[in-house]
Amino acid sequence: MRTRKVPLRKCVACQEMMPKKELIRVVRTPAEEVQIDLTGKKAGRGAYLCGKVSCFKLAKKSKALDRALKAPVGEHIYDQLERDFVAAQEQFNALKELAGHEAE
Ligand SMILES: [Zn+2]
């Protein structure tokens, strides 16, 4: 018998370990673009944030994404990401709720 392990990832801002699907992935693509990746499947180096705007703000302030993605993330990229993050967060939470109901 195999037990199914939930893959855990660490939020780069608050350092909390969480199930992967509770986190929002930020990816640095091979084209050096930094984007929010809601599918979690985009190619590139990924960093995870829990779906909280407060964590995004913390990551921005501490430049946690620069470290996690091993690349400098410009201020304007953070601003862009923040807008995407807020939009994504709503979508993300809706999806999570949906998934939660399905699992019940
Ligand atoms: Zn967090």
CSV table of N, CA and C and ligand atoms in Angstrom, one decimal:
chain,number,residue,atom,x,y,z
A,1,MET,N,0.8,-1.2,0.0
A,1,MET,CA,0.0,0.0,0.0
A,1,MET,C,0.9,1.2,0.0
A,2,ARG,N,0.5,2.1,-0.9
A,2,ARG,CA,1.2,3.4,-0.9
A,2,ARG,C,0.4,4.5,-0.3
A,3,THR,N,1.0,5.3,0.5
A,3,THR,CA,0.3,6.4,1.1
A,3,THR,C,0.5,7.6,0.2
A,4,ARG,N,-0.5,8.3,-0.1
A,4,ARG,CA,-0.4,9.5,-1.0
A,4,ARG,C,0.1,10.7,-0.2
A,5,LYS,N,1.3,11.1,-0.5
A,5,LYS,CA,1.8,12.3,0.2
A,5,LYS,C,1.4,13.6,-0.5
A,6,VAL,N,1.0,14.5,0.3
A,6,VAL,CA,0.7,15.8,-0.3
A,6,VAL,C,2.0,16.6,-0.4
A,7,PRO,N,2.3,17.0,-1.7
A,7,PRO,CA,3.5,17.7,-1.8
A,7,PRO,C,3.5,19.1,-1.1
A,8,LEU,N,4.5,19.3,-0.3
A,8,LEU,CA,4.6,20.6,0.5
A,8,LEU,C,5.6,21.5,-0.2
A,9,ARG,N,5.2,22.8,-0.1
A,9,ARG,CA,6.1,23.8,-0.6
A,9,ARG,C,6.2,24.9,0.4
A,10,LYS,N,7.2,25.7,0.4
A,10,LYS,CA,7.4,26.7,1.3
A,10,LYS,C,7.1,28.1,0.7
A,11,CYS,N,6.3,28.8,1.5
A,11,CYS,CA,6.0,30.2,1.0
A,11,CYS,C,7.3,31.0,1.2
A,12,VAL,N,7.7,31.7,0.2
A,12,VAL,CA,9.0,32.4,0.3
A,12,VAL,C,8.9,33.6,1.2
A,13,ALA,N,7.7,34.1,1.5
A,13,ALA,CA,7.6,35.2,2.4
A,13,ALA,C,7.5,34.9,3.8
A,14,CYS,N,6.6,34.0,4.2
A,14,CYS,CA,6.4,33.7,5.6
A,14,CYS,C,7.1,32.4,6.0
A,15,GLN,N,7.7,31.7,5.0
A,15,GLN,CA,8.5,30.5,5.3
A,15,GLN,C,7.6,29.3,5.8
A,16,GLU,N,6.3,29.4,5.6
A,16,GLU,CA,5.5,28.3,6.1
A,16,GLU,C,5.4,27.2,5.1
A,17,MET,N,5.4,26.0,5.5
A,17,MET,CA,5.2,24.9,4.6
A,17,MET,C,3.7,24.6,4.4
A,18,MET,N,3.3,24.5,3.2
A,18,MET,CA,1.9,24.3,2.9
A,18,MET,C,1.8,23.4,1.7
A,19,PRO,N,0.6,22.7,1.7
A,19,PRO,CA,0.3,21.9,0.5
A,19,PRO,C,0.4,22.8,-0.8
A,20,LYS,N,1.1,22.2,-1.8
A,20,LYS,CA,1.4,22.9,-3.0
A,20,LYS,C,0.1,23.6,-3.6
A,21,LYS,N,-1.0,23.0,-3.5
A,21,LYS,CA,-2.2,23.6,-4.2
A,21,LYS,C,-2.8,24.8,-3.4
A,22,GLU,N,-2.3,25.0,-2.2
A,22,GLU,CA,-2.7,26.1,-1.4
A,22,GLU,C,-1.8,27.4,-1.6
A,23,LEU,N,-0.8,27.2,-2.5
A,23,LEU,CA,0.1,28.2,-2.7
A,23,LEU,C,0.0,28.7,-4.1
A,24,ILE,N,0.4,30.0,-4.3
A,24,ILE,CA,0.4,30.5,-5.7
A,24,ILE,C,1.8,30.5,-6.2
A,25,ARG,N,2.0,30.0,-7.4
A,25,ARG,CA,3.3,29.8,-7.9
A,25,ARG,C,3.7,31.1,-8.8
A,26,VAL,N,4.9,31.5,-8.5
A,26,VAL,CA,5.4,32.6,-9.4
A,26,VAL,C,6.6,31.9,-10.1
A,27,VAL,N,6.6,32.2,-11.4
A,27,VAL,CA,7.6,31.5,-12.2
A,27,VAL,C,8.5,32.5,-13.0
A,28,ARG,N,9.8,32.2,-13.1
A,28,ARG,CA,10.6,32.9,-14.0
A,28,ARG,C,10.8,32.0,-15.2
A,29,THR,N,10.3,32.5,-16.3
A,29,THR,CA,10.3,31.6,-17.5
A,29,THR,C,11.6,31.6,-18.2
A,30,PRO,N,11.9,30.7,-19.1
A,30,PRO,CA,13.1,30.6,-19.8
A,30,PRO,C,13.4,32.0,-20.5
A,31,ALA,N,12.3,32.7,-20.8
A,31,ALA,CA,12.5,34.0,-21.5
A,31,ALA,C,12.7,35.1,-20.5
A,32,GLU,N,13.0,34.7,-19.3
A,32,GLU,CA,13.3,35.7,-18.2
A,32,GLU,C,12.2,36.6,-17.8
A,33,GLU,N,11.0,36.1,-18.1
A,33,GLU,CA,9.8,36.9,-17.6
A,33,GLU,C,9.4,36.3,-16.3
A,34,VAL,N,9.0,37.2,-15.4
A,34,VAL,CA,8.5,36.7,-14.1
A,34,VAL,C,6.9,36.9,-14.1
A,35,GLN,N,6.2,35.8,-13.9
A,35,GLN,CA,4.8,35.8,-13.9
A,35,GLN,C,4.1,35.0,-12.8
A,36,ILE,N,2.9,35.3,-12.6
A,36,ILE,CA,2.1,34.4,-11.7
A,36,ILE,C,1.7,33.2,-12.6
A,37,ASP,N,1.8,32.0,-12.0
A,37,ASP,CA,1.5,30.8,-12.7
A,37,ASP,C,0.4,30.1,-12.0
A,38,LEU,N,-0.9,30.3,-12.4
A,38,LEU,CA,-2.0,29.6,-11.6
A,38,LEU,C,-2.1,28.2,-12.0
A,39,THR,N,-1.6,27.8,-13.1
A,39,THR,CA,-1.7,26.4,-13.5
A,39,THR,C,-0.6,25.5,-12.7
A,40,GLY,N,0.5,26.2,-12.3
A,40,GLY,CA,1.6,25.5,-11.6
A,40,GLY,C,2.4,24.6,-12.6
A,41,LYS,N,2.2,24.8,-13.9
A,41,LYS,CA,2.8,23.9,-14.8
A,41,LYS,C,3.8,24.6,-15.8
A,42,LYS,N,3.9,25.9,-15.7
A,42,LYS,CA,4.8,26.6,-16.6
A,42,LYS,C,6.2,26.2,-16.4
A,43,ALA,N,7.0,26.2,-17.5
A,43,ALA,CA,8.4,25.9,-17.4
A,43,ALA,C,9.1,27.1,-16.8
A,44,GLY,N,10.2,26.7,-16.0
A,44,GLY,CA,11.0,27.8,-15.4
A,44,GLY,C,11.2,27.5,-14.0
A,45,ARG,N,11.9,28.5,-13.4
A,45,ARG,CA,12.2,28.3,-11.9
A,45,ARG,C,11.0,28.9,-11.2
A,46,GLY,N,10.5,28.2,-10.2
A,46,GLY,CA,9.3,28.6,-9.5
A,46,GLY,C,9.5,29.0,-8.1
A,47,ALA,N,8.7,29.9,-7.6
A,47,ALA,CA,8.7,30.2,-6.2
A,47,ALA,C,7.2,30.2,-5.7
A,48,TYR,N,7.0,29.9,-4.5
A,48,TYR,CA,5.6,29.8,-4.0
A,48,TYR,C,5.3,30.8,-2.9
A,49,LEU,N,4.1,31.3,-3.0
A,49,LEU,CA,3.6,32.3,-2.0
A,49,LEU,C,2.2,31.8,-1.6
A,50,CYS,N,1.9,31.8,-0.3
A,50,CYS,CA,0.6,31.5,0.1
A,50,CYS,C,-0.4,32.6,-0.5
A,51,GLY,N,-1.6,32.2,-0.7
A,51,GLY,CA,-2.5,33.1,-1.4
A,51,GLY,C,-3.0,34.3,-0.6
A,52,LYS,N,-2.0,35.0,0.0
A,52,LYS,CA,-2.4,36.1,0.8
A,52,LYS,C,-1.6,37.4,0.3
A,53,VAL,N,-2.3,38.5,0.1
A,53,VAL,CA,-1.7,39.7,-0.4
A,53,VAL,C,-0.6,40.1,0.6
A,54,SER,N,-0.9,39.9,1.9
A,54,SER,CA,0.1,40.3,2.9
A,54,SER,C,1.4,39.6,2.7
A,55,CYS,N,1.4,38.4,2.3
A,55,CYS,CA,2.6,37.6,2.0
A,55,CYS,C,3.3,38.2,0.7
A,56,PHE,N,2.5,38.6,-0.2
A,56,PHE,CA,3.1,39.2,-1.4
A,56,PHE,C,3.8,40.5,-1.1
A,57,LYS,N,3.1,41.3,-0.2
A,57,LYS,CA,3.8,42.5,0.2
A,57,LYS,C,5.1,42.3,0.9
A,58,LEU,N,5.0,41.3,1.8
A,58,LEU,CA,6.2,40.9,2.5
A,58,LEU,C,7.4,40.5,1.6
A,59,ALA,N,7.0,39.7,0.6
A,59,ALA,CA,8.0,39.2,-0.4
A,59,ALA,C,8.6,40.4,-1.2
A,60,LYS,N,7.7,41.3,-1.5
A,60,LYS,CA,8.2,42.5,-2.2
A,60,LYS,C,9.1,43.3,-1.4
A,61,LYS,N,8.8,43.5,-0.1
A,61,LYS,CA,9.6,44.3,0.8
A,61,LYS,C,10.9,43.7,1.0
A,62,SER,N,10.9,42.4,1.2
A,62,SER,CA,12.2,41.7,1.6
A,62,SER,C,12.9,41.1,0.4
A,63,LYS,N,12.3,41.4,-0.8
A,63,LYS,CA,12.9,40.9,-2.1
A,63,LYS,C,13.0,39.4,-2.0
A,64,ALA,N,12.1,38.7,-1.4
A,64,ALA,CA,12.2,37.3,-1.3
A,64,ALA,C,12.1,36.6,-2.6
A,65,LEU,N,11.4,37.2,-3.6
A,65,LEU,CA,11.3,36.6,-4.9
A,65,LEU,C,12.6,36.6,-5.7
A,66,ASP,N,13.4,37.7,-5.5
A,66,ASP,CA,14.7,37.8,-6.1
A,66,ASP,C,15.5,36.6,-5.7
A,67,ARG,N,15.5,36.3,-4.4
A,67,ARG,CA,16.3,35.2,-3.9
A,67,ARG,C,15.8,33.9,-4.3
A,68,ALA,N,14.5,33.7,-4.3
A,68,ALA,CA,13.9,32.4,-4.6
A,68,ALA,C,14.0,32.1,-6.1
A,69,LEU,N,13.9,33.2,-6.9
A,69,LEU,CA,14.0,32.9,-8.4
A,69,LEU,C,15.5,33.1,-8.9
A,70,LYS,N,16.3,33.5,-8.0
A,70,LYS,CA,17.8,33.7,-8.3
A,70,LYS,C,18.0,34.6,-9.4
A,71,ALA,N,17.2,35.7,-9.4
A,71,ALA,CA,17.3,36.8,-10.4
A,71,ALA,C,16.7,38.0,-9.8
A,72,PRO,N,17.3,39.2,-10.2
A,72,PRO,CA,16.7,40.4,-9.7
A,72,PRO,C,15.4,40.6,-10.3
A,73,VAL,N,14.4,40.9,-9.5
A,73,VAL,CA,13.0,41.2,-9.9
A,73,VAL,C,12.8,42.7,-9.7
A,74,GLY,N,12.7,43.4,-10.8
A,74,GLY,CA,12.6,44.9,-10.8
A,74,GLY,C,11.3,45.3,-10.0
A,75,GLU,N,11.4,46.6,-9.5
A,75,GLU,CA,10.3,47.2,-8.8
A,75,GLU,C,9.0,47.1,-9.7
A,76,HIS,N,9.2,47.5,-10.9
A,76,HIS,CA,8.0,47.5,-11.8
A,76,HIS,C,7.4,46.1,-12.0
A,77,ILE,N,8.3,45.1,-12.0
A,77,ILE,CA,7.8,43.7,-12.1
A,77,ILE,C,7.0,43.4,-10.8
A,78,TYR,N,7.5,43.7,-9.7
A,78,TYR,CA,6.8,43.5,-8.4
A,78,TYR,C,5.4,44.2,-8.5
A,79,ASP,N,5.4,45.4,-9.0
A,79,ASP,CA,4.1,46.1,-9.1
A,79,ASP,C,3.1,45.4,-10.0
A,80,GLN,N,3.6,45.0,-11.1
A,80,GLN,CA,2.8,44.2,-12.1
A,80,GLN,C,2.3,42.9,-11.4
A,81,LEU,N,3.2,42.2,-10.8
A,81,LEU,CA,2.9,40.9,-10.1
A,81,LEU,C,1.9,41.2,-9.0
A,82,GLU,N,2.0,42.3,-8.3
A,82,GLU,CA,1.1,42.5,-7.3
A,82,GLU,C,-0.4,42.7,-7.8
A,83,ARG,N,-0.5,43.4,-8.9
A,83,ARG,CA,-1.8,43.5,-9.5
A,83,ARG,C,-2.3,42.1,-10.0
A,84,ASP,N,-1.4,41.4,-10.6
A,84,ASP,CA,-1.8,40.0,-11.1
A,84,ASP,C,-2.2,39.1,-9.9
A,85,PHE,N,-1.4,39.3,-8.8
A,85,PHE,CA,-1.5,38.5,-7.6
A,85,PHE,C,-2.9,38.7,-7.0
A,86,VAL,N,-3.3,40.0,-6.9
A,86,VAL,CA,-4.6,40.3,-6.3
A,86,VAL,C,-5.7,39.7,-7.1
A,87,ALA,N,-5.6,39.8,-8.5
A,87,ALA,CA,-6.6,39.2,-9.4
A,87,ALA,C,-6.6,37.7,-9.3
A,88,ALA,N,-5.3,37.2,-9.3
A,88,ALA,CA,-5.2,35.7,-9.2
A,88,ALA,C,-5.7,35.2,-7.9
A,89,GLN,N,-5.5,35.9,-6.8
A,89,GLN,CA,-5.9,35.4,-5.5
A,89,GLN,C,-7.4,35.2,-5.4
A,90,GLU,N,-8.2,36.1,-6.1
A,90,GLU,CA,-9.6,35.9,-6.1
A,90,GLU,C,-10.0,34.6,-6.8
A,91,GLN,N,-9.4,34.5,-8.0
A,91,GLN,CA,-9.6,33.3,-8.8
A,91,GLN,C,-9.2,32.1,-8.1
A,92,PHE,N,-8.0,32.2,-7.5
A,92,PHE,CA,-7.4,31.1,-6.7
A,92,PHE,C,-8.3,30.6,-5.6
A,93,ASN,N,-8.8,31.6,-4.8
A,93,ASN,CA,-9.6,31.2,-3.7
A,93,ASN,C,-10.9,30.6,-4.1
A,94,ALA,N,-11.4,31.1,-5.2
A,94,ALA,CA,-12.7,30.5,-5.8
A,94,ALA,C,-12.4,29.1,-6.2
A,95,LEU,N,-11.3,28.8,-6.9
A,95,LEU,CA,-10.9,27.5,-7.3
A,95,LEU,C,-10.8,26.6,-6.1
A,96,LYS,N,-10.1,27.1,-5.1
A,96,LYS,CA,-9.8,26.3,-3.9
A,96,LYS,C,-11.1,25.9,-3.2
A,97,GLU,N,-12.0,26.8,-3.2
A,97,GLU,CA,-13.3,26.5,-2.6
A,97,GLU,C,-14.1,25.5,-3.4
A,98,LEU,N,-14.0,25.6,-4.7
A,98,LEU,CA,-14.6,24.6,-5.6
A,98,LEU,C,-14.0,23.2,-5.3
A,99,ALA,N,-12.7,23.2,-5.3
A,99,ALA,CA,-12.0,21.9,-5.1
A,99,ALA,C,-12.4,21.3,-3.7
A,100,GLY,N,-12.5,22.2,-2.8
A,100,GLY,CA,-12.8,21.7,-1.4
A,100,GLY,C,-14.2,21.1,-1.4
A,101,HIS,N,-15.1,21.7,-2.1
A,101,HIS,CA,-16.5,21.2,-2.2
A,101,HIS,C,-16.5,19.8,-2.9
A,102,GLU,N,-15.7,19.7,-4.0
A,102,GLU,CA,-15.6,18.5,-4.7
A,102,GLU,C,-15.1,17.3,-3.8
A,103,ALA,N,-14.2,17.7,-3.0
A,103,ALA,CA,-13.5,16.7,-2.1
A,103,ALA,C,-14.5,16.2,-1.0
A,104,GLU,N,-15.5,17.0,-0.7
A,104,GLU,CA,-16.4,16.6,0.4
A,104,GLU,C,-17.3,15.4,0.0
B,1,ZN,ZN,3.1,33.1,3.2
